[in-house]
Coordinates of C-alpha atoms in Angstrom, one line a residue:
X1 CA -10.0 21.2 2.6
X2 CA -12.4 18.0 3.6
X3 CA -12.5 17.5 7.3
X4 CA -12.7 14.6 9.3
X5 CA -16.0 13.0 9.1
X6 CA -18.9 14.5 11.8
X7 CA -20.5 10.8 11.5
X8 CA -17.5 8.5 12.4
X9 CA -18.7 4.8 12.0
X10 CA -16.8 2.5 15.3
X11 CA -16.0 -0.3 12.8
X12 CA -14.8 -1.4 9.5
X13 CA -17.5 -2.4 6.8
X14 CA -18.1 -3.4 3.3
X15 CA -18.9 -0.5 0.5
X16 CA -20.2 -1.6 -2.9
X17 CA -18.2 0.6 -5.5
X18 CA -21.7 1.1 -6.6
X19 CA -23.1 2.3 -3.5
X20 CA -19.8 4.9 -3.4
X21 CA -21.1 6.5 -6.8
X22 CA -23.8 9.1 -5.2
X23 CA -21.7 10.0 -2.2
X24 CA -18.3 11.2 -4.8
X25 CA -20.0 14.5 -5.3
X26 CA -18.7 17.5 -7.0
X27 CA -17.3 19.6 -3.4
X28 CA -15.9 15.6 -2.1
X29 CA -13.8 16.0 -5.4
X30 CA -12.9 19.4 -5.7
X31 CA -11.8 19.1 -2.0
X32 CA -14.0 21.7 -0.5
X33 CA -16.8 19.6 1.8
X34 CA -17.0 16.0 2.8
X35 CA -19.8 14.5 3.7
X36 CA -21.8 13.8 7.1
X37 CA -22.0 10.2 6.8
X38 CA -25.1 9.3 8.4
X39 CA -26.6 8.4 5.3
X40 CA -23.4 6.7 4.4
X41 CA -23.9 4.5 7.3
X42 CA -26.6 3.1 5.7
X43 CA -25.4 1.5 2.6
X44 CA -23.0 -0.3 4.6
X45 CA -22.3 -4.3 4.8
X46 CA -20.9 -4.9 8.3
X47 CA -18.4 -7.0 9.3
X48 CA -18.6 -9.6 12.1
X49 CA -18.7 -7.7 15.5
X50 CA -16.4 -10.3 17.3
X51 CA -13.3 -9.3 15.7
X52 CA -10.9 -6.8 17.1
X53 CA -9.2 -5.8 13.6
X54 CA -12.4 -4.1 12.1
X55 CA -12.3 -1.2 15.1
X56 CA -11.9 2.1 13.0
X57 CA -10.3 4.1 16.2
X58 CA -6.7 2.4 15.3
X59 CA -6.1 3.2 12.0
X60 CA -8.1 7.1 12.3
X61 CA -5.5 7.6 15.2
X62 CA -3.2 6.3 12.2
X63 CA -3.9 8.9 9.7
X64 CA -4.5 11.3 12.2
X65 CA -0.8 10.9 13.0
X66 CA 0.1 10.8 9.4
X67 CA -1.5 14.5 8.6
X68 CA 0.5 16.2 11.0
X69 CA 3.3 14.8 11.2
X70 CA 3.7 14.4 7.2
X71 CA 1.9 17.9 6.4
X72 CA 4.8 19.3 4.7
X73 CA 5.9 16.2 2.7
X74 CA 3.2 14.1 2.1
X75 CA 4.5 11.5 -0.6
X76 CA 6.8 10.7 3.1
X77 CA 3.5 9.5 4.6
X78 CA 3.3 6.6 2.3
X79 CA 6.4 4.6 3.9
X80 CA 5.7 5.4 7.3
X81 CA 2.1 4.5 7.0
X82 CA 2.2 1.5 5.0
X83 CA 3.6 -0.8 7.3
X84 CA 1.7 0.9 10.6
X85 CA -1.4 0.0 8.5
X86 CA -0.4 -3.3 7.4
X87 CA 0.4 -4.5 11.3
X88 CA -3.0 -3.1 12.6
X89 CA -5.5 -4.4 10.1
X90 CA -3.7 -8.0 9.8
X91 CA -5.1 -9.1 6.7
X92 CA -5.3 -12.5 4.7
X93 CA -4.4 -11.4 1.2
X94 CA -7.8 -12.7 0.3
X95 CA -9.6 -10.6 2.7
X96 CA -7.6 -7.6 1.3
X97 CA -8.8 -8.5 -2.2
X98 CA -12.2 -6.9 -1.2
X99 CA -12.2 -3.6 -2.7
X100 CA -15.3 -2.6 -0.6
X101 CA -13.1 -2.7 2.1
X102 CA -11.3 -0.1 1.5
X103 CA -13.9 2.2 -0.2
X104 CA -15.4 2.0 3.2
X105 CA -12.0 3.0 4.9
X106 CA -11.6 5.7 2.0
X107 CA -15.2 7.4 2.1
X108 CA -16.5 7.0 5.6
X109 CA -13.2 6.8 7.2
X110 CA -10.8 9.1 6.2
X111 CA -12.4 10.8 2.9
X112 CA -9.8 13.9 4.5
X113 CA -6.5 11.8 4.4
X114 CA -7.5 10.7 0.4
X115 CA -7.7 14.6 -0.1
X116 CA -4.3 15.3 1.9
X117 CA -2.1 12.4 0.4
X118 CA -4.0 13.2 -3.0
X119 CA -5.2 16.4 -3.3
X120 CA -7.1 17.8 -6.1
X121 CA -5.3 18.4 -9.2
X122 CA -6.3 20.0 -12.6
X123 CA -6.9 17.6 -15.4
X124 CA -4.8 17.5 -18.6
X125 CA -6.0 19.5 -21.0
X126 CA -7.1 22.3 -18.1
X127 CA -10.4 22.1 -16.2
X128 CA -11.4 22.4 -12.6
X129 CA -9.3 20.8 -10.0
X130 CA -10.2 17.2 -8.5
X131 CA -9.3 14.4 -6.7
X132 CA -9.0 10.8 -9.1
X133 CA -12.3 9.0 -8.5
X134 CA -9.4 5.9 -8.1
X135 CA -8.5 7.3 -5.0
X136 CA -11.3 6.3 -3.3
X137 CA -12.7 3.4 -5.3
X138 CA -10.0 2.5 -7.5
X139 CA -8.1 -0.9 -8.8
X140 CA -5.7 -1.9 -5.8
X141 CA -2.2 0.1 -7.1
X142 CA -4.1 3.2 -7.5
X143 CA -7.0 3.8 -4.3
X144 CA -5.3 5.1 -1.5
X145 CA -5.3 2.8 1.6
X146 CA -5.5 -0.3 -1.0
X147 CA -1.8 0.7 -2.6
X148 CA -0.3 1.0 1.0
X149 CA -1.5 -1.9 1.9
X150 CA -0.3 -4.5 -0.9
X151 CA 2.5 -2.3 -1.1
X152 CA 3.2 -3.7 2.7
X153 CA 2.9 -7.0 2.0
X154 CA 4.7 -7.5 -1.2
X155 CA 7.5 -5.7 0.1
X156 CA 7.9 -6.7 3.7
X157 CA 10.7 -9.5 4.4
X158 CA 8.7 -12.1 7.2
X159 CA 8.3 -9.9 10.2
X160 CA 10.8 -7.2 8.9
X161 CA 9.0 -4.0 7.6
X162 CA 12.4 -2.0 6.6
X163 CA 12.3 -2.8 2.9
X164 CA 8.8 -1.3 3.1
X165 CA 10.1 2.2 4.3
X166 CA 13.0 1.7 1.4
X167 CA 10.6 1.1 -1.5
X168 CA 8.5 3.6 -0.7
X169 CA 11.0 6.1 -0.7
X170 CA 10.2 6.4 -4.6
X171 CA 7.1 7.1 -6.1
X172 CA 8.1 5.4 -9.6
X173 CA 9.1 2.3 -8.0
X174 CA 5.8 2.6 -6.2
X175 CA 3.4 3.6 -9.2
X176 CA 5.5 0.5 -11.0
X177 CA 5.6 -2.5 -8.4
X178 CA 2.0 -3.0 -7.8
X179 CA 1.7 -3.9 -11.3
X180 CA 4.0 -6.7 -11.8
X181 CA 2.8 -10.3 -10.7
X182 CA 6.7 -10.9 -10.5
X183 CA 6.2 -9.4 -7.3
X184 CA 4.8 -12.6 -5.5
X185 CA 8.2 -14.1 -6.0
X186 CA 9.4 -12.6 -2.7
X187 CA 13.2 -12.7 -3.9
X188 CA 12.3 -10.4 -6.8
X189 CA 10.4 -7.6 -4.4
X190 CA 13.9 -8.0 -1.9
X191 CA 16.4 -7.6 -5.0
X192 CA 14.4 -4.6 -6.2
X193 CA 14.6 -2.8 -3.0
X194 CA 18.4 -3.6 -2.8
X195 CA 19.0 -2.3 -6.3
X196 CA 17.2 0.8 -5.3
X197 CA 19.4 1.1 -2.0
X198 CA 22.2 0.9 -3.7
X199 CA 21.9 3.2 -6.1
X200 CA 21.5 1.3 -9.7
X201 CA 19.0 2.8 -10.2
X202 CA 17.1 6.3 -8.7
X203 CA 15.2 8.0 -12.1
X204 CA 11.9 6.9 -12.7
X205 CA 13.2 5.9 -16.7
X206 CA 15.8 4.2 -14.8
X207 CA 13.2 2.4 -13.2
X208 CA 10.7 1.7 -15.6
X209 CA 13.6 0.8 -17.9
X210 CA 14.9 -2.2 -15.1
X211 CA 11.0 -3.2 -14.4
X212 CA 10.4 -3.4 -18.6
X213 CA 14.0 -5.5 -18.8
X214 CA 12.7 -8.2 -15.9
X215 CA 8.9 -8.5 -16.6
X216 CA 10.4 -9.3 -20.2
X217 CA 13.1 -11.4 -18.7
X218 CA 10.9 -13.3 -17.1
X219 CA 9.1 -14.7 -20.0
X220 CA 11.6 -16.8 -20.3
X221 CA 13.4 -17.2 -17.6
X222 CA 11.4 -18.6 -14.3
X223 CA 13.5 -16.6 -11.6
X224 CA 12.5 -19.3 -9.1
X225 CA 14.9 -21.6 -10.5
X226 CA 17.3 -18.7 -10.5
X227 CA 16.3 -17.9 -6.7
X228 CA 14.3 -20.2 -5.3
X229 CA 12.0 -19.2 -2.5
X230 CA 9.7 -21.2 0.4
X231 CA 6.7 -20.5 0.9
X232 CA 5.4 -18.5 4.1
X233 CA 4.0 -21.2 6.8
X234 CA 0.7 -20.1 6.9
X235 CA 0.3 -21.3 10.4
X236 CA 2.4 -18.2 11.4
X237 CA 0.2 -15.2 9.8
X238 CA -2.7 -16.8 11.8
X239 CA -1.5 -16.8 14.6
X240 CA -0.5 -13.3 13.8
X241 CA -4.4 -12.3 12.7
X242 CA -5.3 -14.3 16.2
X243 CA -3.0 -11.9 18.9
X244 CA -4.9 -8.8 17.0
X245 CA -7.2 -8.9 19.6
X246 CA -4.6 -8.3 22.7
X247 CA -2.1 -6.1 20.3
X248 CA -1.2 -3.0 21.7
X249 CA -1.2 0.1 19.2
X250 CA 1.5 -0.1 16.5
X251 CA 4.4 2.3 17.6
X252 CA 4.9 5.8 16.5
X253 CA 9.0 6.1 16.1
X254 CA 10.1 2.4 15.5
X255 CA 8.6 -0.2 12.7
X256 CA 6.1 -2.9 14.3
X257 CA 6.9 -6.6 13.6
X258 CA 5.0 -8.1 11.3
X259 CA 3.9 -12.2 11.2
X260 CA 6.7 -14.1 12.2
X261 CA 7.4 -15.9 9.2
X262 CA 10.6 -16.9 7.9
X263 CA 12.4 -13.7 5.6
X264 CA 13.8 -14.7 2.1
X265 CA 17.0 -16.2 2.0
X266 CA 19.8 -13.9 1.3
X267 CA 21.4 -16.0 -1.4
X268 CA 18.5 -15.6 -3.3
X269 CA 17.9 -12.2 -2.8
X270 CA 22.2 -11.5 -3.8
X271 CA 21.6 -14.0 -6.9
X272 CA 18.5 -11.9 -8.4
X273 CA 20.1 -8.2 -7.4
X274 CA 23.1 -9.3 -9.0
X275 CA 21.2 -10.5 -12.1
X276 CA 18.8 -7.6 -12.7
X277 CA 21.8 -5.1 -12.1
X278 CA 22.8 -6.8 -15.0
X279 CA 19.9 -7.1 -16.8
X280 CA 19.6 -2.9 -16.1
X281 CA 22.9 -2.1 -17.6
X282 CA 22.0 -3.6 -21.1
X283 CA 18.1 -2.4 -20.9
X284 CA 16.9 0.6 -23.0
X285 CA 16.1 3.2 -20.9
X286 CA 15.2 6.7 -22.2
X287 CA 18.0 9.7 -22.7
X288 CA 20.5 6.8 -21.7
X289 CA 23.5 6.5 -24.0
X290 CA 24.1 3.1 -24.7
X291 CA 27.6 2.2 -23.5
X292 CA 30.1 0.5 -25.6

C-alpha cells in the first residue's frame, strides 16, 4: 500500500491537472509505491504565505486520523471527514472551484488516503487492479478530497454539520447529490437528508428513483416558490475564513461549528420533505411494484 509521502510540502498549493499527468504512474495506481515528491515540489503554484488555511499539518493530522480510526470501514470515513475538512480549510466556494487545489492535496498530500478511501480495483471487463485517475484529478463529485468537500457545503445547515454526517451515511445518495444543481436550493439538500432519516427511502433505486422524480419535477416547478429560502449573509462566512488564523484544531469526537450563518427555515425544509415523499411514492423506481 502507498505510504505517506517522504517529501511532505508545509503548505497548500496549486497543481495543473496537466502537471499531475507524469506523476500518476503505473505502481501510484496499482497502489504499490507513491512517490517522493521532491520533484513534485517543483511543478507547484504556491499560495500566498500570509494565510493560516493553506498549512498542510491540519488536514495530514486529518487523514492521519481518518486511516486508523476508519481502517476497517472506510466508506465511514467520508462523514466524519467531510465536515472536519470543511471547518479547517474554510473555503469560498469560488476558491474551492479550483481543481488544482485539490490535485495538490490529492498527490502531494495524501496520495496514501486516495489509495485507502479508494483502493485499487479491477476494471470491468478484467485487467490489473487500479485506482480511478478521478480520484486524484477528477471532476468535483468524483476526486477524493474535492467530493467531501462540496459534499460539506451543500449539505451543511448554517453552522450545523449533522445533516452532513446523515447524508453521508449512503454512498448512493452521495455518488447522486453532487450532481444535481437543485442542490444550491438549501431547502432541497435539508428535505433530502430528512427523507433519508426517516426512512422513505434507503436502496440506492430508491434513491435514484426520488432524485430522477425531483430533477424532473423541477422543470417545472421552481421549488423556491414552494420553499422559499434566504440567502447566507456573506458577511458571516468571512468572518468565518478571517478567525482561521487563531482557530484551534477541529475536534476529534464532537462536529466543529461551521460559519455562523442563519440554517434553513424549518417550514421550508417540512414543505419540500413532504412534497418529494410524495413525489417518491408515484416515481418509477426499479423492481418496485407500482401500488394501486
Amino acid at each position: 500500500m502507498i505510504e505517506k509521502p517522504h517529501h511532505l510540502p508545509e503548505r497548500l498549493g496549486l497543481l495543473s491537472a496537466t502537471a499531475v499527468d507524469p506523476f500518476l504512474t503505473e505502481d501510484l495506481l496499482k497502489g504499490v509505491q507513491g512517490h517522493g515528491g521532491v520533484d513534485l515540489a517543483k511543478v507547484v503554484e504556491p499560495l500566498p504565505e500570509d494565510d493560516a488555511r493553506w498549512v498542510v499539518e491540519p488536514l495530514r493530522d486529518l487523514v492521519d486520523d481518518a486511516m486508523y480510526q476508519f481502517k476497517d470501514n472506510r466508506t465511514d470515513a467520508d462523514g466524519w471527514l467531510a465536515p472536519r475538512m470543511h471547518a479547517t480549510l474554510r473555503l469560498t466556494r469560488r476558491e474551492a472551484a479550483d481543481q488544482r487545489l485539490w490535485n495538490h492535496l490529492a498527490l502531494a498530500v495524501a496520495p496514501d488516503y486516495v489509495a485507502f478511501r479508494h483502493p485499487p480495483a479491477a476494471p470491468r471487463g478484467g485487467g490489473t487492479p487500479r485506482i480511478n485517475r478521478d480520484r486524484f484529478k477528477g471532476a468535483a463529485d468524483r476526486q477524493c478530497f474535492s467530493r467531501l468537500w462540496w459534499l460539506a457545503e451543500m449539505f451543511r445547515n448554517g453552522a450545523d454539520y449533522a445533516p452532513v454526517v446523515a447524508g453521508c451515511a449512503n454512498q448512493d445518495l452521495i455518488h447522486n447529490a453532487l450532481r444535481m444543481d437543485l442542490l444550491d436550493h438549501r431547502p432541497t439538500a435539508q428535505a433530502l437528508v430528512r427523507i433519508l432519516e426517516r426512512g422513505v427511502v434507503s436502496t440506492g433505486r430508491e434513491i435514484n428513483g426520488l432524485i430522477t422524480a425531483i430533477n424532473t419535477a423541477g422543470a417545472t416547478l421552481v421549488y423556491d416558490a414552494l420553499a422559499p429560502d434566504e440567502a447566507p449573509d456573506p458577511e458571516a462566512l468571512r468572518r468565518w475564513i478571517t478567525e482561521a488564523e487563531t482557530a484551534r484544531p477541529v475536534p476529534r469526537h464532537d462536529l466543529p461549528t461551521g460559519p455562523d450563518e442563519e440554517p434553513v427555515p424549518e417550514e421550508a425544509v417540512a414543505a419540500l420533505t413532504e412534497y418529494f415523499t410524495e413525489l417518491f411514492e408515484t416515481a418509477p423506481v426499479r423492481g418496485r411494484v407500482p401500488q394501486g
